[in-house]
Coordinates of C-alpha atoms in Angstrom, one line a residue:
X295 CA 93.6 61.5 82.9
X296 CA 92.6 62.0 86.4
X297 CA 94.6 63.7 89.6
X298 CA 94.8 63.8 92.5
X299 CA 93.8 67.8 93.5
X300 CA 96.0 69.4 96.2
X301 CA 95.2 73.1 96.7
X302 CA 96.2 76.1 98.8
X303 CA 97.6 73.6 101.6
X304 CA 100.4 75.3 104.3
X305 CA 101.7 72.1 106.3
X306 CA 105.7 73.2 107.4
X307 CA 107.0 74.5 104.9
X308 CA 104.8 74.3 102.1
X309 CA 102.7 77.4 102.2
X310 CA 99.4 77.3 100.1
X311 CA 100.8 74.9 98.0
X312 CA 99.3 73.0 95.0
X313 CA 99.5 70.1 92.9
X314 CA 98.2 67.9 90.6
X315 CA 99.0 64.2 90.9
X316 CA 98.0 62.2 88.1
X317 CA 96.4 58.8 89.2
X318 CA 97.4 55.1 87.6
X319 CA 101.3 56.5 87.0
X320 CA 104.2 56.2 88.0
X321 CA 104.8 59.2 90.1
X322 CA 108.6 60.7 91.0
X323 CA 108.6 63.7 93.9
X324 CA 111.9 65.0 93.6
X325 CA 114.2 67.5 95.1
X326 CA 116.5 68.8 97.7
X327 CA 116.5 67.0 101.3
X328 CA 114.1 68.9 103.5
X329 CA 112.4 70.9 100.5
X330 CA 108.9 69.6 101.6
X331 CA 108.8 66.1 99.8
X332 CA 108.2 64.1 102.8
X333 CA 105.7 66.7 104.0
X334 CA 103.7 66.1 100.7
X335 CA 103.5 62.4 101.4
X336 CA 103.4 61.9 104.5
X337 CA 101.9 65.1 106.1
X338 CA 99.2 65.7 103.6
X339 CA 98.6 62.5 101.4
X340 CA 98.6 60.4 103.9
X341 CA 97.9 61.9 107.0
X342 CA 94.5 63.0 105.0
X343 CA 93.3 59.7 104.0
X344 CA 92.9 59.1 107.7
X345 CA 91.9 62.3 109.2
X346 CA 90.5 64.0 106.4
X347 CA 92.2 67.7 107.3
X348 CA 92.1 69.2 104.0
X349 CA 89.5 68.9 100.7
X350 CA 92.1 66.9 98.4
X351 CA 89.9 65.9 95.1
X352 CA 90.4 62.3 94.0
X353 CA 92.6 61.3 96.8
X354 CA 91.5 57.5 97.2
X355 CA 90.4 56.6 100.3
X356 CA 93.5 54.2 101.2
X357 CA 96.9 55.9 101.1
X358 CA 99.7 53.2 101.8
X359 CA 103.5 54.1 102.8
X360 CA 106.3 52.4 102.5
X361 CA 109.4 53.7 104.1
X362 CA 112.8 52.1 104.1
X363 CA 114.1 50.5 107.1
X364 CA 117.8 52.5 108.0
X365 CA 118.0 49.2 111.2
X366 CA 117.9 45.6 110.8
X367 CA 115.2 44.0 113.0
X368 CA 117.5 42.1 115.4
X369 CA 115.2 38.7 114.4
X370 CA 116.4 39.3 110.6
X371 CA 118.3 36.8 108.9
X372 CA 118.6 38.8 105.8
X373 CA 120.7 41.7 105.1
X374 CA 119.3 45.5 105.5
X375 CA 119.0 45.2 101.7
X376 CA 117.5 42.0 101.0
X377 CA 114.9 42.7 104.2
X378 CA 113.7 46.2 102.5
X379 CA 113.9 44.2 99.1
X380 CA 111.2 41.4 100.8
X381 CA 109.1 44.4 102.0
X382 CA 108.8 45.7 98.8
X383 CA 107.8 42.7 97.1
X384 CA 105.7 41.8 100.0
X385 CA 103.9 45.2 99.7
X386 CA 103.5 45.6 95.7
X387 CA 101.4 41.6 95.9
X388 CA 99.4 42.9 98.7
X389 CA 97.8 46.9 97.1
X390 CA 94.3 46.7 95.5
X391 CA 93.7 48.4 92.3
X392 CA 91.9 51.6 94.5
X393 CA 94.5 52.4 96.5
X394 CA 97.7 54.6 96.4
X395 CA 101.1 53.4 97.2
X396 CA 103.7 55.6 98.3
X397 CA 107.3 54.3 98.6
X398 CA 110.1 56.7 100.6
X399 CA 113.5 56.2 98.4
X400 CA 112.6 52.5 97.4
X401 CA 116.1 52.6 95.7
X402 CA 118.0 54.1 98.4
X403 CA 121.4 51.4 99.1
X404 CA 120.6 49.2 96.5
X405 CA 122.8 48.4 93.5
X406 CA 122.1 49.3 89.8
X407 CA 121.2 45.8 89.6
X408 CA 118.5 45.8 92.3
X409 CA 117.5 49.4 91.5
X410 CA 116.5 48.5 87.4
X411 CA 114.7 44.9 89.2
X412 CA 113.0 47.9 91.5
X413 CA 111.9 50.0 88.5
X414 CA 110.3 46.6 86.4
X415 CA 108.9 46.0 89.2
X416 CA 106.9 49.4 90.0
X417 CA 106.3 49.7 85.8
X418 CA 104.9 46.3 86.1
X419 CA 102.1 47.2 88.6
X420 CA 101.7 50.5 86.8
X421 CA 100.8 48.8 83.3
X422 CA 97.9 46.7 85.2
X423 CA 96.1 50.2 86.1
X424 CA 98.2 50.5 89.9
X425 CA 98.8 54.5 91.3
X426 CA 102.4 54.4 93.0
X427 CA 104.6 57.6 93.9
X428 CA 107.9 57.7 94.8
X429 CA 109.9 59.8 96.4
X430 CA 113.6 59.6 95.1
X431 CA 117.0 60.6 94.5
X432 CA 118.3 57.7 92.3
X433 CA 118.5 58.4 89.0
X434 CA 116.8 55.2 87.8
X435 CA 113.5 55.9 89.4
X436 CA 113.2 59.7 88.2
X437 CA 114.5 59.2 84.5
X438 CA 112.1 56.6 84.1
X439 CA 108.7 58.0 85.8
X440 CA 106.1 59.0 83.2
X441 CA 105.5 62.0 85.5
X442 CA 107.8 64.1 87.8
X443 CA 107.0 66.9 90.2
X444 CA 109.6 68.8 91.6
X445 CA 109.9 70.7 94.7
X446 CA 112.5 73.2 96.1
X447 CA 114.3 75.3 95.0
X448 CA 116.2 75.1 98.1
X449 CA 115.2 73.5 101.3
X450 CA 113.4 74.2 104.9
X451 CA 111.9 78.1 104.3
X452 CA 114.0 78.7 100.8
X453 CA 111.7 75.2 99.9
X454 CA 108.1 74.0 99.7
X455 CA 107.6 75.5 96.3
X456 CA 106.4 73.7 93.4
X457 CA 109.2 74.2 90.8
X458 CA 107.9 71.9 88.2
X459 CA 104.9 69.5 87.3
X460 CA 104.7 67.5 84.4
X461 CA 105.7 64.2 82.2
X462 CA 109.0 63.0 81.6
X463 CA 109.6 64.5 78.1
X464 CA 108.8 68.0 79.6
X465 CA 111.3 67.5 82.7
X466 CA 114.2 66.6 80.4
X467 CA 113.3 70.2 78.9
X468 CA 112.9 72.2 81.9
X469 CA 116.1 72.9 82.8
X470 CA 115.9 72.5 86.6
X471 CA 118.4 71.6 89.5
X472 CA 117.2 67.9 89.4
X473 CA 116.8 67.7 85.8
X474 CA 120.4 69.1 85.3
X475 CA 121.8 66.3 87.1
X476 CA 119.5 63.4 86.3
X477 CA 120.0 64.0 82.5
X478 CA 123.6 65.3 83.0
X479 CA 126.4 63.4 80.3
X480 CA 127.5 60.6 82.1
X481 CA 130.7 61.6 84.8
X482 CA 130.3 58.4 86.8
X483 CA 133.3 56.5 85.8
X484 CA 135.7 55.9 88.3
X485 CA 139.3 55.3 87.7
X486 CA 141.4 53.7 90.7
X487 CA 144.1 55.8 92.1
X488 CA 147.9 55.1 92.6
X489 CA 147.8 53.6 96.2
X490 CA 151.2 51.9 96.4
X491 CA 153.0 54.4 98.7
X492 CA 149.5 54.6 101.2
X493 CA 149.9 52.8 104.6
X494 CA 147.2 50.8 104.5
X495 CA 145.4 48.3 107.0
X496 CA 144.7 44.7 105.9
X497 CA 142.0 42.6 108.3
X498 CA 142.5 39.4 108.2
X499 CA 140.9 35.6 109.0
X500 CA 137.3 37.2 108.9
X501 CA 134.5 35.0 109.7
X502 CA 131.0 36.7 110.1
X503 CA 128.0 36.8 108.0
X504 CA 128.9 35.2 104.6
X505 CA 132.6 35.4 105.3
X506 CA 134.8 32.6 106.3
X507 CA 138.5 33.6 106.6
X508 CA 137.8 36.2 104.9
X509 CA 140.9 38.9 103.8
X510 CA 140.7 42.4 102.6
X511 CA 142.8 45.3 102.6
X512 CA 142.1 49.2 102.3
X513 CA 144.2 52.4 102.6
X514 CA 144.7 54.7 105.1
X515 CA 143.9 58.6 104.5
X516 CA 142.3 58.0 101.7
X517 CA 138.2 56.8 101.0
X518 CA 137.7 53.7 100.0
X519 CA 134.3 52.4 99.1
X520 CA 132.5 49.2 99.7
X521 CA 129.7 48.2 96.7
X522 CA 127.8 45.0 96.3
X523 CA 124.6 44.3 96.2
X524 CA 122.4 43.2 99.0
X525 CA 124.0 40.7 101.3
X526 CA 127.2 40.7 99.3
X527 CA 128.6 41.5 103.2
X528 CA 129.4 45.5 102.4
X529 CA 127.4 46.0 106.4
X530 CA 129.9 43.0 107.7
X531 CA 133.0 44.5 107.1
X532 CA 132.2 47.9 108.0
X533 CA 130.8 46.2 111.5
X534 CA 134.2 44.0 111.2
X535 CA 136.5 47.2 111.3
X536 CA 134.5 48.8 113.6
X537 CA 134.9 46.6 116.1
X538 CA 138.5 45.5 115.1
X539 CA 139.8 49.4 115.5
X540 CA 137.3 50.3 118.2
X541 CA 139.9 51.5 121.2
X542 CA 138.0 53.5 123.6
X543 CA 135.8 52.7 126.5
X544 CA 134.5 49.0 127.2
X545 CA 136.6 48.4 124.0
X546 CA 137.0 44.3 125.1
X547 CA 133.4 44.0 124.8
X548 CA 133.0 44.4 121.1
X549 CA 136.4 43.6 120.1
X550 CA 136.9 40.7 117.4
X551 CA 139.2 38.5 119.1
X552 CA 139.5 36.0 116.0
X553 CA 140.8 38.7 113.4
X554 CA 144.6 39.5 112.9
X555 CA 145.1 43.0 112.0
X556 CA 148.0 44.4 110.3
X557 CA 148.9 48.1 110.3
X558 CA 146.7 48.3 113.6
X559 CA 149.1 50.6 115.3
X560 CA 148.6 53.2 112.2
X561 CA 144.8 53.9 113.9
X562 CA 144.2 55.3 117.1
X563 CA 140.0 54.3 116.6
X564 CA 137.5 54.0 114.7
X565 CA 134.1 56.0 114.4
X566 CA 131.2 54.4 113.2
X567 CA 128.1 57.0 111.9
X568 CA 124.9 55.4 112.6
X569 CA 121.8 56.1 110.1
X570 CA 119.4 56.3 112.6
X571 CA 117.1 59.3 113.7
X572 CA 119.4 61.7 116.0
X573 CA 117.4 63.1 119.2
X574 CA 114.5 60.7 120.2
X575 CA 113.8 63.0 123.1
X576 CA 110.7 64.8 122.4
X577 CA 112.1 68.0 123.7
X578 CA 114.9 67.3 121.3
X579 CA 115.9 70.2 118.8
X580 CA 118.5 70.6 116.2
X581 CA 120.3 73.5 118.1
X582 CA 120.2 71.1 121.5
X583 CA 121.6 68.1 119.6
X584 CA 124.5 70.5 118.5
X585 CA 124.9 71.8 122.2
X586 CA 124.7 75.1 121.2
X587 CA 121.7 76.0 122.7
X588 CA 123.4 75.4 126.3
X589 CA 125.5 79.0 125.3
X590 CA 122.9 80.4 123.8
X591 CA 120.5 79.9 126.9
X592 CA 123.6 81.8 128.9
X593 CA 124.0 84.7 126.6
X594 CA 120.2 85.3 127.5
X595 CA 120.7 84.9 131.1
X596 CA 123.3 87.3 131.4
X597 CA 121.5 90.2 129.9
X598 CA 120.8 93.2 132.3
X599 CA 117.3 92.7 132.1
X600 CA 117.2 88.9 132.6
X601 CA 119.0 89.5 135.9
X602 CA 116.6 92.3 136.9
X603 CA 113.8 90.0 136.4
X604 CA 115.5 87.4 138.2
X605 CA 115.7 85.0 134.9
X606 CA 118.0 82.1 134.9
X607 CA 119.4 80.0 132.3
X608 CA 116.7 77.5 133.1
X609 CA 113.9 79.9 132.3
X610 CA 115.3 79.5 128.7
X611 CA 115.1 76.2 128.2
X612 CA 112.6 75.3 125.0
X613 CA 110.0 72.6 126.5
X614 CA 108.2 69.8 125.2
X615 CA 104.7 71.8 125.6
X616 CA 106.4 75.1 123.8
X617 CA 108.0 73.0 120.8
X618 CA 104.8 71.8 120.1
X619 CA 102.7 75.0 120.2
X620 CA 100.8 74.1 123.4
X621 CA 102.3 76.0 125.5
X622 CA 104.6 79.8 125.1
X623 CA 107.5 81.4 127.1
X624 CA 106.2 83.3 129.7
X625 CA 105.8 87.4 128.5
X626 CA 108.7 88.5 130.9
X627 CA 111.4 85.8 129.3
X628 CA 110.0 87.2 125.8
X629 CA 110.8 90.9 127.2
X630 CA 114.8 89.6 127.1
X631 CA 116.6 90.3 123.6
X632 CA 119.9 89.7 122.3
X633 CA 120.6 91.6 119.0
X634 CA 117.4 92.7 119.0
X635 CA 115.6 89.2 119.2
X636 CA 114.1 87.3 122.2
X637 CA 114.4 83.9 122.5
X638 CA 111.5 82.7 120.7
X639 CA 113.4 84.5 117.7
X640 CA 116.3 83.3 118.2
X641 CA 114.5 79.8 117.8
X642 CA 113.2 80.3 114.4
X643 CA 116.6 81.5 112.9
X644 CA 117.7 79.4 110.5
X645 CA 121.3 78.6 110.9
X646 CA 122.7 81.3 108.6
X647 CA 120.9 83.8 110.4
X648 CA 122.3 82.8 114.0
X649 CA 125.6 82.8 112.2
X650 CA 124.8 86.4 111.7
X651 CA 123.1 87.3 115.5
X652 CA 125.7 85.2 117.1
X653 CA 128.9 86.2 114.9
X654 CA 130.9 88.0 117.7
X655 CA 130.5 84.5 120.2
X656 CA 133.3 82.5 118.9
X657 CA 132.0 79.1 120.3
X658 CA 128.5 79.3 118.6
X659 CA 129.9 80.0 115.5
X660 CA 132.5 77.0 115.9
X661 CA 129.5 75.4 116.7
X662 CA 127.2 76.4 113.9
X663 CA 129.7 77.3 111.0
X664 CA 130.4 73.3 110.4
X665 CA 126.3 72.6 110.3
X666 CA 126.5 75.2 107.3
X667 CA 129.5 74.0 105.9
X668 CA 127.6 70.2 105.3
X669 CA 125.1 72.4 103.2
X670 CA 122.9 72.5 106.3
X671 CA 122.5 76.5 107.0
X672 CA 118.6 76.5 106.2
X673 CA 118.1 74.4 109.0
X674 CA 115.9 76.3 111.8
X675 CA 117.7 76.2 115.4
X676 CA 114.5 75.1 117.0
X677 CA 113.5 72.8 114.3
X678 CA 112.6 69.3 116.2
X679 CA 115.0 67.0 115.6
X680 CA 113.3 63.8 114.7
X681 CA 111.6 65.9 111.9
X682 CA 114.9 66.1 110.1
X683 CA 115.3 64.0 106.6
X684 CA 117.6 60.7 106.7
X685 CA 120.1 63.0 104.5
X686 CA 119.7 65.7 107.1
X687 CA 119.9 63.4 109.9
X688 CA 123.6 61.8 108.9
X689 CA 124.8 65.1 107.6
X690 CA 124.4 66.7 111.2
X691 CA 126.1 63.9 112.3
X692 CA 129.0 65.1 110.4
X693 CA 129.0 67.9 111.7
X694 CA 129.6 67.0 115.0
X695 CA 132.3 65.2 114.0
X696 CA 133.7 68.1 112.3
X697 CA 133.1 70.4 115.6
X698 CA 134.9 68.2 117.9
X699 CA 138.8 69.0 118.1
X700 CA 139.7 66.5 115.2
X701 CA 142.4 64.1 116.5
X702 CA 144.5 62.4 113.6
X703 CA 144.2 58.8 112.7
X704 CA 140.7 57.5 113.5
X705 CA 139.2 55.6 110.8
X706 CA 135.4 56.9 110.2
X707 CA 132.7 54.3 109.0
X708 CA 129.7 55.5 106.8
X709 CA 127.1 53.1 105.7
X710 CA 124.7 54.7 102.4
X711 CA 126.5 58.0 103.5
X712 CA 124.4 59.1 100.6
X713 CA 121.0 57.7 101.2
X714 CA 118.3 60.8 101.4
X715 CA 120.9 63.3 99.4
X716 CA 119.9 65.2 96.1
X717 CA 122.7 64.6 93.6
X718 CA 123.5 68.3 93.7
X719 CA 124.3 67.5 97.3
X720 CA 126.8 64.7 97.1
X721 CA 130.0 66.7 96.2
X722 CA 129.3 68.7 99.5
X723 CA 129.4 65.6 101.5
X724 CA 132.8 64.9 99.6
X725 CA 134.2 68.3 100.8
X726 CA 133.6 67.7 104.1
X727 CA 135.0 64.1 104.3
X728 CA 138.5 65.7 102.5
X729 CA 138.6 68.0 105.7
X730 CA 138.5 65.2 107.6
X731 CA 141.1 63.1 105.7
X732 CA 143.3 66.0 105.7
X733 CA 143.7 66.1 109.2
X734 CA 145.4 62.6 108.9
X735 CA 142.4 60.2 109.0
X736 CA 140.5 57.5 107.0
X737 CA 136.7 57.3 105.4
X738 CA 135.2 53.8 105.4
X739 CA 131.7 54.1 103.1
X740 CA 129.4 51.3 101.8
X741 CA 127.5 53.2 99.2
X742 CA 126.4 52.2 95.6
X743 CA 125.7 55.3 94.0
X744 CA 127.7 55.6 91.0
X745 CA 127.6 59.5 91.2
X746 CA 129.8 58.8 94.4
X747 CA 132.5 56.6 93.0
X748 CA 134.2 58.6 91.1
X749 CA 134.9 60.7 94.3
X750 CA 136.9 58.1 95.9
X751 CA 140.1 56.9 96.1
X752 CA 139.5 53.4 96.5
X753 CA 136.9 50.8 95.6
X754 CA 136.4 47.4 96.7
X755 CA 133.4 45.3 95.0
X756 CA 131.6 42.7 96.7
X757 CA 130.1 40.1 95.0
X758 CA 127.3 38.0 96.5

């Protein structure tokens, strides 16, 4: 059999790491968000088939990727679904026997229906001598690869190691955090609860997408869950409430005039949580996005030393030229320490750590406690935040939401709430969505990951 040779390569987190990667298979790279899967592909596969930075044996000389679109191109006439579906297709007819194909969660939103079409469709190629890896969460993919390499055992610096290597008879053996939950007895049944007694809201004469008066009904304080398969209309209605509830600012310019609403005065508004990349500013980090680098920025400032030096809270701000190592803070602001740290240090922490440095400041803990609590604590405060994983990306997200003074009867609107999330990951996202019912609101998903259902409290099916 012949690999693909990776060795002693440090790129983010992975730190002279190796692999081999067998060639004409169907490859599965799994593990926890941010462990360093997308670093592998992306980072050192790909990125080395253009610029050739490293000496990777028997890497062939075209490296393909095919990442999932999270936004429909406004020109689309097909659902998010079907349009990733097309591309997919579009993409398997068009590789040459050579090259390698990468696809980024190719199963991510789809339903079980789509994902086993997904699976004949990358065994298919495989059989007639194709090289495909893909990176995934969905069980389908990994418990059907002929080889599996795992990476973690945690994520961001507790990540980037290679925890196993090896065919799909040897990973049902090995005993580790992905195999445990891939091969797991079966706990995904989902039984309905007893919603009689729940005020519930109930939008009706619906006409959008494939609707035409259109009805459907789902509780309050309680989540419910949209599933279908692509273009069954799971992203319509979740647009549909959206817009029905929406009562803040410029509300008349996205409200549905057309829809009656009953049980409308049980919401104050609705919150819709966008997939998309969070802080496209290229001085954007993870510790700006969560405005708690604005305090921390002060602390410094008000030390006795930044004021004899005449330093401002300006002086601390982390620029464009220093995130990306061109450029350094000058050796007077680095003089300036809090706890012991200056605030180049203070960058690097991980979120755990400034929970630590910064435990006596009651509004950076607020602040930082709820990006822990979403399972995010490995996180690195000055970590850039378009480098964060879908998963990641929507978990922060959360977060906020969580570190905002929670007011009572919004209604918040998830769609693939857990695209880019290891299954060892899901019942944390659960957790925090029961903090937020429990302060008197309502989650709206559109998920089809059976690990997920049984979660909820309420399940509406779609069919196309």
């Amino acid at each position: 059999m012949k690999y693909i040779i990776v060795k002693n390569i440090t790129k983010n987190n992975l730190k002279k790491f190796s692999v081999k990667i067998p060639l004409h298979k169907l490859v599965a790279i799994v593990g926890p968000s941010g462990s360093g899967k997308s670093t592998l592909v992306h980072e050192v596969l790909y990125n080395n088939s253009i610029n050739n930075e490293w000496n990777i044996k028997n890497l062939p000389k075209v490296v393909d990727i095919l990442e999932q679109k999270v936004i429909l191109p406004k020109d689309s006439k097909l659902s998010l679904g079907e349009f990733n579906l097309d591309k997919l297709k579009k993409k398997l007819s068009a590789i040459k026997k050579p090259d390698l194909l990468i696809v980024d969660e190719p199963c991510a939103g789809f339903c079980q229906k789509e994902r086993k079409a997904i699976l004949k469709m990358l065994k298919n190629k495989v059989k007639q001598g194709y090289s495909i890896i893909a990176v995934e969460h969905n069980k389908e993919i990994i418990a059907n690869a002929d080889y599996i390499i795992e990476l973690g055992p945690g994520a961001g610096r507790y990540g980037g190691k290679l925890i196993f290597e090896g065919n799909l008879n040897e990973f049902k053996k090995s005993n580790t955090i992905t195999a445990k939950h891939v091969f797991q007895l079966n706990k995904d049944s989902f039984e309905q609860r007893t919603l009689e007694k729940s005020q519930k809201i109930t939008i009706s004469k619906i006409s959008a997408g494939k609707f035409n008066n259109y009805s459907f009904t789902f509780p309050l304080t309680k989540i419910t869950c949209l599933t279908g398969c692509s273009g069954s209309g799971k992203s319509t209605l979740l647009d549909v409430t959206y817009r029905a509830l929406f009562k803040g600012q410029n509300a008349w310019k996205i409200r549905l005039k057309t829809v009656k609403i009953d049980g409308k005065s049980n919401v104050r508004r609705s919150f819709i949580v966008p997939q998309s990349p969070i802080g496209d500013h290229p001085s954007s980090t993870l510790a700006t996005y969560a405005k708690v680098w604005d305090n921390i920025r002060e602390i410094f400032a008000n030390e006795k030393l930044a004021k004899q030096l005449r330093l401002t809270k300006s002086d601390f701000i982390i620029s464009k030229s220093i995130l990306e190592s061109k450029n350094d803070f000058s050796k007077d602001i680095l003089k300036v320490c809090y706890q012991g740290k200056n605030i180049k240090q203070v960058a690097n922490l991980t979120i755990d750590e400034a929970l630590e440095i910064f435990k006596t400041n009651k509004l950076i803990v607020r602040k930082l406690a709820f990006l822990q609590e979403v399972g995010l604590g490995y996180l690195v405060l000055g970590q850039k935040s378009g480098s964060l994983s879908g998963g990641e990306a929507q978990r922060v997200r959360v977060a906020n939401i969580l570190s905002k003074k929670l007011g009572d009867r919004s209604v918040y609107i998830f769609d693939t709430p857990t695209r880019g999330l290891h299954l060892k990951d899901i019942p944390v996202l659960i957790n925090v969505f029961r903090k937020i019912i429990n302060k008197n609101n309502t989650i709206l998903i559109a998920d089809n990951r059976e690990e997920i259902f049984h979660y909820c409290d309420f399940q509406i099916n779609l069919q196309k």
